[in-house]
CSV table of C-alpha atoms and ligand atoms in Angstrom, one decimal:
chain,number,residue,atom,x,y,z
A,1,UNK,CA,17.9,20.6,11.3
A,2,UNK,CA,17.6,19.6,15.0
A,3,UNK,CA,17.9,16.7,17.4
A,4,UNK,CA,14.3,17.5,18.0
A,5,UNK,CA,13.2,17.5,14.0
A,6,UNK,CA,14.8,14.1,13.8
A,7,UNK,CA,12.7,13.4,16.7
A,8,UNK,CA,9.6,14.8,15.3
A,9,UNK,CA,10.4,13.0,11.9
A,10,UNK,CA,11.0,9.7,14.0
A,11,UNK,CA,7.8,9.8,15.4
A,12,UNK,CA,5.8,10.2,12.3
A,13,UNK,CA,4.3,7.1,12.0
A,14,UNK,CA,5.1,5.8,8.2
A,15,UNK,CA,4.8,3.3,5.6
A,16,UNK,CA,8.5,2.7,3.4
A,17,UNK,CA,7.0,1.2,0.6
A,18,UNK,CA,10.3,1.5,-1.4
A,19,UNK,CA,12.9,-0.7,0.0
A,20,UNK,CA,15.2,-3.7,-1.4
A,21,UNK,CA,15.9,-6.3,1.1
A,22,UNK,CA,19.4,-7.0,-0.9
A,23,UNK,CA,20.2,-3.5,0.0
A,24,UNK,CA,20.0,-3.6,3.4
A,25,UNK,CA,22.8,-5.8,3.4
A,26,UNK,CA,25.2,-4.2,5.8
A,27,UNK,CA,28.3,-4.6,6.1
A,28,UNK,CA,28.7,-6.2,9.2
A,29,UNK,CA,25.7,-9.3,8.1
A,30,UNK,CA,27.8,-9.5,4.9
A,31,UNK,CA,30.8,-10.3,6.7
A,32,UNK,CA,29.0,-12.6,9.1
A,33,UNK,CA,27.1,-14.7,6.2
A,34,UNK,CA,30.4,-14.9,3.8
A,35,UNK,CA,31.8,-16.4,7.0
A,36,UNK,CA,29.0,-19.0,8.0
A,37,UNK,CA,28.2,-19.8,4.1
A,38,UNK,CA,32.4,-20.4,3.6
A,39,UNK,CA,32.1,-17.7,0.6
A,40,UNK,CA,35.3,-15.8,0.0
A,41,UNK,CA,34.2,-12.0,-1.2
A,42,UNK,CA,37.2,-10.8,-1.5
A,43,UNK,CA,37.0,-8.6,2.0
A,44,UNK,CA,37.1,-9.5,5.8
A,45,UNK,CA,36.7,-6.0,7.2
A,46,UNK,CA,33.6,-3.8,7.1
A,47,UNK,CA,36.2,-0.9,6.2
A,48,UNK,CA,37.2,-3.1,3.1
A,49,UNK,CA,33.9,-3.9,2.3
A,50,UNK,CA,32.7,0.3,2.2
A,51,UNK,CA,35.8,0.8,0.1
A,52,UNK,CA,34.3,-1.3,-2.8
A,53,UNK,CA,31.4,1.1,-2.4
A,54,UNK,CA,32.3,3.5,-5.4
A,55,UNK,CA,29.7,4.3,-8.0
A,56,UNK,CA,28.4,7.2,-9.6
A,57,UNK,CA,25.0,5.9,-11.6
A,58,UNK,CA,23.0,2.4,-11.5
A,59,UNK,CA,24.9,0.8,-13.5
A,60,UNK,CA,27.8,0.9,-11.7
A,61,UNK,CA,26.1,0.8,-8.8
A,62,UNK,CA,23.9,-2.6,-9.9
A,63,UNK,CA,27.8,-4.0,-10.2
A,64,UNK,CA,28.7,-3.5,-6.6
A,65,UNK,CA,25.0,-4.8,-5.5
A,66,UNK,CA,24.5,-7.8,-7.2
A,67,UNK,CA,27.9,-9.7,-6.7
A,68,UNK,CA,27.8,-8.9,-2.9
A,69,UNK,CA,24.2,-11.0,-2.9
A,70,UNK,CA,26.1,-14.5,-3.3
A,71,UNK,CA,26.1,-14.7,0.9
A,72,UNK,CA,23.0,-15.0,0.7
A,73,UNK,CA,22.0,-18.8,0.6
A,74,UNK,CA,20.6,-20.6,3.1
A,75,UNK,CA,16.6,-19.9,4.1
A,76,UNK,CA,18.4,-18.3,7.4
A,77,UNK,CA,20.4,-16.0,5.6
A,78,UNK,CA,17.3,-14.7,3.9
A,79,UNK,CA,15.5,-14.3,7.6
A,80,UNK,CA,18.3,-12.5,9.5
A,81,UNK,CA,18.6,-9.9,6.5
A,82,UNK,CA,15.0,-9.2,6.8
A,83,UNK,CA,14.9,-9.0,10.7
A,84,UNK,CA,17.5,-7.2,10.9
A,85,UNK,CA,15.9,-4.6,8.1
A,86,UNK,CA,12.6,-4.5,10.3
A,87,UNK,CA,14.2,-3.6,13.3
A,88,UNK,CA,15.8,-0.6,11.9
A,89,UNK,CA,12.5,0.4,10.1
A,90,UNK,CA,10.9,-0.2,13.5
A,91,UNK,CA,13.3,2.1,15.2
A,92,UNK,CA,12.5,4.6,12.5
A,93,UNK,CA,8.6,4.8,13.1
A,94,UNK,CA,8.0,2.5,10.5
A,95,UNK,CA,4.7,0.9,11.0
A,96,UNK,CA,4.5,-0.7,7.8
A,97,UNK,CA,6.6,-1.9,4.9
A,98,UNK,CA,6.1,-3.3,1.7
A,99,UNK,CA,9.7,-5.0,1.0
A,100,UNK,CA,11.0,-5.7,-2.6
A,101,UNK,CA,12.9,-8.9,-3.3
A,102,UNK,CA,14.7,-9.8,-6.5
A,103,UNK,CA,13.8,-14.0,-6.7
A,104,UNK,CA,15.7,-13.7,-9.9
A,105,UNK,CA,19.3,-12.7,-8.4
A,106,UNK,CA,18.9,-15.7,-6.2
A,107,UNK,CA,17.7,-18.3,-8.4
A,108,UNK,CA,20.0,-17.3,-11.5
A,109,UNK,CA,22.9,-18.6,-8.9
A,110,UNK,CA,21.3,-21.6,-7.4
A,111,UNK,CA,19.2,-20.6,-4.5
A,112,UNK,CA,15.4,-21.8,-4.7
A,113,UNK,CA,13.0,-19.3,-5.0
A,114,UNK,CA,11.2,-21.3,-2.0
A,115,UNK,CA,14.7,-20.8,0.2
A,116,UNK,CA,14.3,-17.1,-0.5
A,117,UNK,CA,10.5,-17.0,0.1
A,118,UNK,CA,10.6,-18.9,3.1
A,119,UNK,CA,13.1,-16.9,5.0
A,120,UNK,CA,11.6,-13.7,3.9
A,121,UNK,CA,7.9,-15.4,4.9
A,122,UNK,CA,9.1,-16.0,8.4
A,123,UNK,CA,10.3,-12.4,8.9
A,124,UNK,CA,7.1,-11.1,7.6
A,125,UNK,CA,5.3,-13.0,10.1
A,126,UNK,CA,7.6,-12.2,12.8
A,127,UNK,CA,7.7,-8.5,12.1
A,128,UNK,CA,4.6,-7.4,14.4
A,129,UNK,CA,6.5,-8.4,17.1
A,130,UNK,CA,8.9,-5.7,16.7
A,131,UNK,CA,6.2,-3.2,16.6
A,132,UNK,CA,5.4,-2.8,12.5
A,133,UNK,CA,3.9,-5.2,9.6
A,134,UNK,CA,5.4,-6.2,6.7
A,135,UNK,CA,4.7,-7.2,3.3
A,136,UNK,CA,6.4,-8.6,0.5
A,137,UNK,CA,7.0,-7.1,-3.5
A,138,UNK,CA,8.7,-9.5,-6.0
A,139,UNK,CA,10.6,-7.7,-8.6
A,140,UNK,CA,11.7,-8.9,-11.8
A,141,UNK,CA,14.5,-7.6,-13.0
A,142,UNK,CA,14.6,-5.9,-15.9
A,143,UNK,CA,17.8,-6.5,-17.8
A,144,UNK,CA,16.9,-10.6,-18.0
A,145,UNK,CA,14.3,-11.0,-20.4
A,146,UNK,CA,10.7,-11.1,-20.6
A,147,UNK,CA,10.5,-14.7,-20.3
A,148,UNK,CA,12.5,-15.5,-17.3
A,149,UNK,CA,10.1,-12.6,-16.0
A,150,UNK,CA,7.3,-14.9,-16.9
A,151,UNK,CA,8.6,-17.8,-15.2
A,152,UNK,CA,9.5,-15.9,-12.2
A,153,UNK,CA,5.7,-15.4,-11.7
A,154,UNK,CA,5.1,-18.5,-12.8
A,155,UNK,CA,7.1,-20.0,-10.1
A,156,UNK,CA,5.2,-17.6,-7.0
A,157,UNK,CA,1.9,-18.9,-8.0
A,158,UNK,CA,2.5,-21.5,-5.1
A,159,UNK,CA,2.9,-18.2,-3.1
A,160,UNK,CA,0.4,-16.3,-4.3
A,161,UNK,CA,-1.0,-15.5,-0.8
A,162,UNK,CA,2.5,-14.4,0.3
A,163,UNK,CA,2.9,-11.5,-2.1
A,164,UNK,CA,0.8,-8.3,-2.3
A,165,UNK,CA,2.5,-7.2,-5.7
A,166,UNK,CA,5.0,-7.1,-8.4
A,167,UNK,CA,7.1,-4.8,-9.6
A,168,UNK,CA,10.6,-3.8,-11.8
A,169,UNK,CA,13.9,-2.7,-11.3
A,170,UNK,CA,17.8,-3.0,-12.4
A,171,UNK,CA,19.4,-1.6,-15.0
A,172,UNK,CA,16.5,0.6,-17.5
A,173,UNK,CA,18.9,1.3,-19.8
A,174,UNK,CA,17.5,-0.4,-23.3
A,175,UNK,CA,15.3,-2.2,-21.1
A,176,UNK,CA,11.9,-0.5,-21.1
A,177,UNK,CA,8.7,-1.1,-19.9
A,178,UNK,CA,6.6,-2.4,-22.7
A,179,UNK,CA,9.1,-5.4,-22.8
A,180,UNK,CA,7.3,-6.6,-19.8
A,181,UNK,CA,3.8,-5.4,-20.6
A,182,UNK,CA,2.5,-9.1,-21.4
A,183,UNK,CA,4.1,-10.0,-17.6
A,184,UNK,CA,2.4,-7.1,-15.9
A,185,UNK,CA,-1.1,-8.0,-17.7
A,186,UNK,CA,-0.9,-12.0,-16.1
A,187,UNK,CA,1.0,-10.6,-12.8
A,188,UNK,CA,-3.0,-8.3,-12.6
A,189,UNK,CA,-5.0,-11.2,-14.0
A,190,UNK,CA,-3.1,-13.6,-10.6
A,191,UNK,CA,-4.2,-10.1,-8.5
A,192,UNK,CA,-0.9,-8.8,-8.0
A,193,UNK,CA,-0.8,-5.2,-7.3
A,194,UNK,CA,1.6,-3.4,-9.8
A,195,UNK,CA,4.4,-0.8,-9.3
A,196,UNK,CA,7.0,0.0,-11.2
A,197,UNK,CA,10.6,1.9,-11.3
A,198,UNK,CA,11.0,5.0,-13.8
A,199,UNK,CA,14.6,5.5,-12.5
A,200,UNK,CA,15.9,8.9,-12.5
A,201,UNK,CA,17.4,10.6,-15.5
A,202,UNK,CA,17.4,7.7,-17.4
A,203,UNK,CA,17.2,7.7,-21.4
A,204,UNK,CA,13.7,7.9,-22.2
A,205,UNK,CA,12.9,8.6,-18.8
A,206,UNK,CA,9.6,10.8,-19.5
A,207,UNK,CA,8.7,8.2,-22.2
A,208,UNK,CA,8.8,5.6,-19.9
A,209,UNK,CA,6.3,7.0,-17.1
A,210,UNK,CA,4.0,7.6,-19.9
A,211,UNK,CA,4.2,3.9,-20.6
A,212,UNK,CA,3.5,2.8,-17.5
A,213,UNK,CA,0.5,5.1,-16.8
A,214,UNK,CA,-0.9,4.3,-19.6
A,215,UNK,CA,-0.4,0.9,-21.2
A,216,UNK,CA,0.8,-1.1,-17.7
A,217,UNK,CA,-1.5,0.6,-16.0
A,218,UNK,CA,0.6,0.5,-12.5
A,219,UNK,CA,-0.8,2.1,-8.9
A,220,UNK,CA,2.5,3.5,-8.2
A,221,UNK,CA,6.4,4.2,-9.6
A,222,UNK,CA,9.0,3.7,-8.4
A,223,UNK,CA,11.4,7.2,-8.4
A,224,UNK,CA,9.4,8.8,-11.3
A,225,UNK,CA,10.3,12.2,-10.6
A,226,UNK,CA,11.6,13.3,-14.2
A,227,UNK,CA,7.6,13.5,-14.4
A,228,UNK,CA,8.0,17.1,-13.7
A,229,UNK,CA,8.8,17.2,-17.3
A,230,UNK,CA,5.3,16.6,-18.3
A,231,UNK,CA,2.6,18.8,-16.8
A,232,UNK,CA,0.0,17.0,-18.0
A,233,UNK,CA,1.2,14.3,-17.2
A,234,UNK,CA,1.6,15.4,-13.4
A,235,UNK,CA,-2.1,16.7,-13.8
A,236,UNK,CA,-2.9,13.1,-14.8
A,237,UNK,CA,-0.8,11.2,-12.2
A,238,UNK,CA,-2.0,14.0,-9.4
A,239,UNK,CA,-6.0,13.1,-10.7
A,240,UNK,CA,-5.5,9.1,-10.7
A,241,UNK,CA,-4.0,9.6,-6.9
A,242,UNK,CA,-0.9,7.5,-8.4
A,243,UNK,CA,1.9,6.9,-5.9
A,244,UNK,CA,5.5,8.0,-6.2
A,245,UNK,CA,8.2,6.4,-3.8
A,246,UNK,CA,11.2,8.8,-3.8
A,247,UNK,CA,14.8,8.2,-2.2
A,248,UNK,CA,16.5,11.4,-2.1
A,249,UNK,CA,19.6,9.7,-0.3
A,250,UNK,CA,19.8,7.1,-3.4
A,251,UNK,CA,19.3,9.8,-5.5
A,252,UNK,CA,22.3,11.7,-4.7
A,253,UNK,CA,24.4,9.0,-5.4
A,254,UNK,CA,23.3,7.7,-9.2
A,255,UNK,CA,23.2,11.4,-10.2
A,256,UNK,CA,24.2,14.9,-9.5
A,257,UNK,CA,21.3,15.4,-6.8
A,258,UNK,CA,18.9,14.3,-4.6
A,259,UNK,CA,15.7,15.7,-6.9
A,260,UNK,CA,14.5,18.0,-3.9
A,261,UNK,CA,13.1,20.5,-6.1
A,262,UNK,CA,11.4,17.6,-7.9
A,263,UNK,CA,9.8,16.5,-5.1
A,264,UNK,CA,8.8,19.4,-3.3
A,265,UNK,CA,7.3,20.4,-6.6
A,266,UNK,CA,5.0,16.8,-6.8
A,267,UNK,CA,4.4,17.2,-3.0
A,268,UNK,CA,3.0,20.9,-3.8
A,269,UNK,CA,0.9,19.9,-6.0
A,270,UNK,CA,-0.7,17.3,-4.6
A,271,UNK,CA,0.9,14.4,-6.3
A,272,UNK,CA,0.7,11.4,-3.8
A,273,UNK,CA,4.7,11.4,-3.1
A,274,UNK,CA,6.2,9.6,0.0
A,275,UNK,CA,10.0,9.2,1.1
A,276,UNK,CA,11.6,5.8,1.2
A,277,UNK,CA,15.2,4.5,1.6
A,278,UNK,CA,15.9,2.0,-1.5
A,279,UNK,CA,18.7,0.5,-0.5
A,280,UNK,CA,20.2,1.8,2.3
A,281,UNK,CA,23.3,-0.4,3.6
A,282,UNK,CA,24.7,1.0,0.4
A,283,UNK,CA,23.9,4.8,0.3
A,284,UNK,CA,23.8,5.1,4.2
A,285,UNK,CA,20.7,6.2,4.8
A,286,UNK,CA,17.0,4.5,6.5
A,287,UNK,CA,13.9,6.3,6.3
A,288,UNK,CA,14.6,9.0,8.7
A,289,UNK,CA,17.6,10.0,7.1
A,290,UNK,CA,15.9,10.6,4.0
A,291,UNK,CA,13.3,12.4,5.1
A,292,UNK,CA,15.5,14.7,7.3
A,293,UNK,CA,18.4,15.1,4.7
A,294,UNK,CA,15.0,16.2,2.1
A,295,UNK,CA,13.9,18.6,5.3
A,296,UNK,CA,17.2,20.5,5.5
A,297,UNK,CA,18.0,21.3,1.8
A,298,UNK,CA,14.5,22.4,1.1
A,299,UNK,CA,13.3,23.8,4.3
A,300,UNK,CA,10.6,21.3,4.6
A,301,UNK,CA,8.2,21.9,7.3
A,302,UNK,CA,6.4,20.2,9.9
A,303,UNK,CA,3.3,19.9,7.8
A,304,UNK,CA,5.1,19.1,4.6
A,305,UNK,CA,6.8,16.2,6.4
A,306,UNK,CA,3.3,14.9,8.0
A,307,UNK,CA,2.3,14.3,4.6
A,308,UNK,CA,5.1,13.0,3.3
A,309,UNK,CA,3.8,10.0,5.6
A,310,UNK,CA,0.4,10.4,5.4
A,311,UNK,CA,0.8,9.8,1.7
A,312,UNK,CA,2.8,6.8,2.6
A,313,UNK,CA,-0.1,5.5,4.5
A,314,UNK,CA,-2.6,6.3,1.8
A,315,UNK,CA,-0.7,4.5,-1.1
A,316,UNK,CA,0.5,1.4,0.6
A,317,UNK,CA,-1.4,-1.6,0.1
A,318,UNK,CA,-2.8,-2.2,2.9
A,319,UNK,CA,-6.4,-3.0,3.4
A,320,UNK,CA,-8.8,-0.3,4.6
A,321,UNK,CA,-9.6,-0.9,7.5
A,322,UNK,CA,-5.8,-1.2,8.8
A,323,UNK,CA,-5.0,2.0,7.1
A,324,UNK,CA,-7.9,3.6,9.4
A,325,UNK,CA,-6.2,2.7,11.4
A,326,UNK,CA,-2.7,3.7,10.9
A,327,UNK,CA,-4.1,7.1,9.5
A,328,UNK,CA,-5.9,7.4,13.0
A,329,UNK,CA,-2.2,7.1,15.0
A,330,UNK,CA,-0.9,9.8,12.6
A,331,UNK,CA,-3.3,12.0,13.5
A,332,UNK,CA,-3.0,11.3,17.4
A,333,UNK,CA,0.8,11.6,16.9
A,334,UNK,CA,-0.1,15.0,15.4
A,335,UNK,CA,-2.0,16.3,17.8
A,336,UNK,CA,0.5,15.9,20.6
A,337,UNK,CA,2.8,18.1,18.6
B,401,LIG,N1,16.7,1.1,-9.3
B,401,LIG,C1,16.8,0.0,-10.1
B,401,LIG,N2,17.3,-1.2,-9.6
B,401,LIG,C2,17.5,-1.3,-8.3
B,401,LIG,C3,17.4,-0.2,-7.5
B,401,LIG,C4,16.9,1.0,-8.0
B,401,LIG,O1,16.7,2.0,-7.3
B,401,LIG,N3,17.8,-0.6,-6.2
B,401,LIG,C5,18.1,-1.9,-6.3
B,401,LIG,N4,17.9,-2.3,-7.6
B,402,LIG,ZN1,14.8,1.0,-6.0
């Protein structure tokens, strides 16, 4: 692919509607905040810190994530990880994102769910001045149980007007989504929007989707490619205009691929897929990079990649009017192609 498709792709503007704040945790920030907060992680070079990046799934991927969080503890610590995310999505034609924080990785280690909040907050409301909005997703993490879930949401009420929706990750493995199906009913009965991640080539993978179409009842997933299983259940997805947020970069590294075929396929036929980065201080790869490194192994064109974000614009929760509007600068961006 050329300078000038990464150009092209650049100046789509996009929503990334799949991205975890704790994974934009570069290396350099991590340093920087282990230093300010006095907490020893075991590196002092960004060179030591990529060599602890070695996994191969999400387990062992959720092991290198998770401990690397505890520099993360002051209200501060939660802003600068968040500007610094926006201005990287800004710099990628990023014109809105919907940002996924994990309250329960903070709290389970001491840190207020209103410290995390209130940095986060600030970011939000500081993001249009780097050129794109923002809006924040609490996830619950799946492999704590149901009832820490519960009082996870219990605990946002007092932030209810902060937080457009909910939604799960961590490690699926025995952890499936009925175990939170009484958390997603009261997170909808509060007005969160739901998502949801069906991670990739997990046990009971297909099983899972069908779960979540039909007893959570989400707008969107979260991966959900192994739907490609089920035809019917494509047909379904496809007719409900349900969104799928797919990371072909993250892909790569919890399994043998990055599920192009999978998502060229949903793409073709009409399923609402967009591209988004997951967590990308960790697989080396923002926005742009995923939708180029998609473009290249599957010959994507011009027009496949145009909706690739106009379907990110069309799922994100934004209200109506303001997606007019974005919708509107796609098409002017389009038209001076
Ligand atoms: N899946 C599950 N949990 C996660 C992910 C993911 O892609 N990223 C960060 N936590
Ligand atoms: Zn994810």
């Amino acid at each position: 692919m050329t300078s000038t498709e990464r150009e092209f792709i650049t100046g789509l503007p996009k929503a990334e509607l799949h991205l975890h704040i704790e994974g934009t945790l570069e290396p350099e920030l991590k340093l920087r905040l282990a230093q300010r907060n006095g907490v020893d992680i075991g590196q002092t070079t960004v060179e030591q810190v990529q060599a602890s990046y070695e996994f191969h799934d999400l387990t062992s991927f959720l092991a290198v994530y998770y401990p690397a969080m505890n520099v993360l503890v002051t209200e501060d610590d939660f802003y600068d990880l968040a500007m610094d995310y926006l201005r990287r999505a800004a710099a990628d034609g990023v014109v809105h994102a919907e940002i996924f924080f994990d309250p329960q990785a903070h709290t389970s280690r001491g840190v207020s769910f209103k410290t995390v909040i209130d940095g986060l907050w600030r970011a939000v409301q500081d993001a249009p001045s780097l050129g794109v909005d923002a809006a924040l997703i609490m996830c619950f993490l799946r492999d704590m149980s149901a009832e820490s879930a519960m009082e996870t949401l219990t605990a946002s009420a007092p932030y209810r007007d902060r937080i457009v929706g909910v939604g799960l990750d961590s490690d699926e493995r025995d952890n499936p989504p009925e175990k939170f199906a009484e958390v997603f009913a009261r997170a909808r009965e509060l007005g969160y929007r739901l998502t949801m991640h069906c991670d990739i080539d997990q046990v009971g993978s297909i099983d899972h989707i069908r779960t979540v179409l039909h007893t959570i009842g989400v707008e969107r997933i979260d991966h959900g490619t192994n739907i490609v299983e089920d035809p019917a259940l494509v047909a379904e997805a496809r007719e409900r205009g349900i969104g799928f947020t797919c990371c072909p970069v993250s892909n790569s590294f919890v399994t043998a691929d990055m599920k192009g075929d999978e998502i060229v396929q949903l793409l073709h036929d009409g399923v609402k897929v967009s591209i988004a980065s997951d967590d990308p201080a960790y697989f080396g790869g923002y926005v742009v990079d995923n939708m180029l490194a998609l473009a290249e192994k599957k010959q994507l064109t011009r027009d496949d990649l145009a909706l690739l974000a106009r379907n990110s614009l069309e799922i994100s929760w934004v209200d109506d009017g303001k997606r007019e509007v974005l919708l509107a600068r796609l098409d002017a961006y389009l038209s001076e192609q």
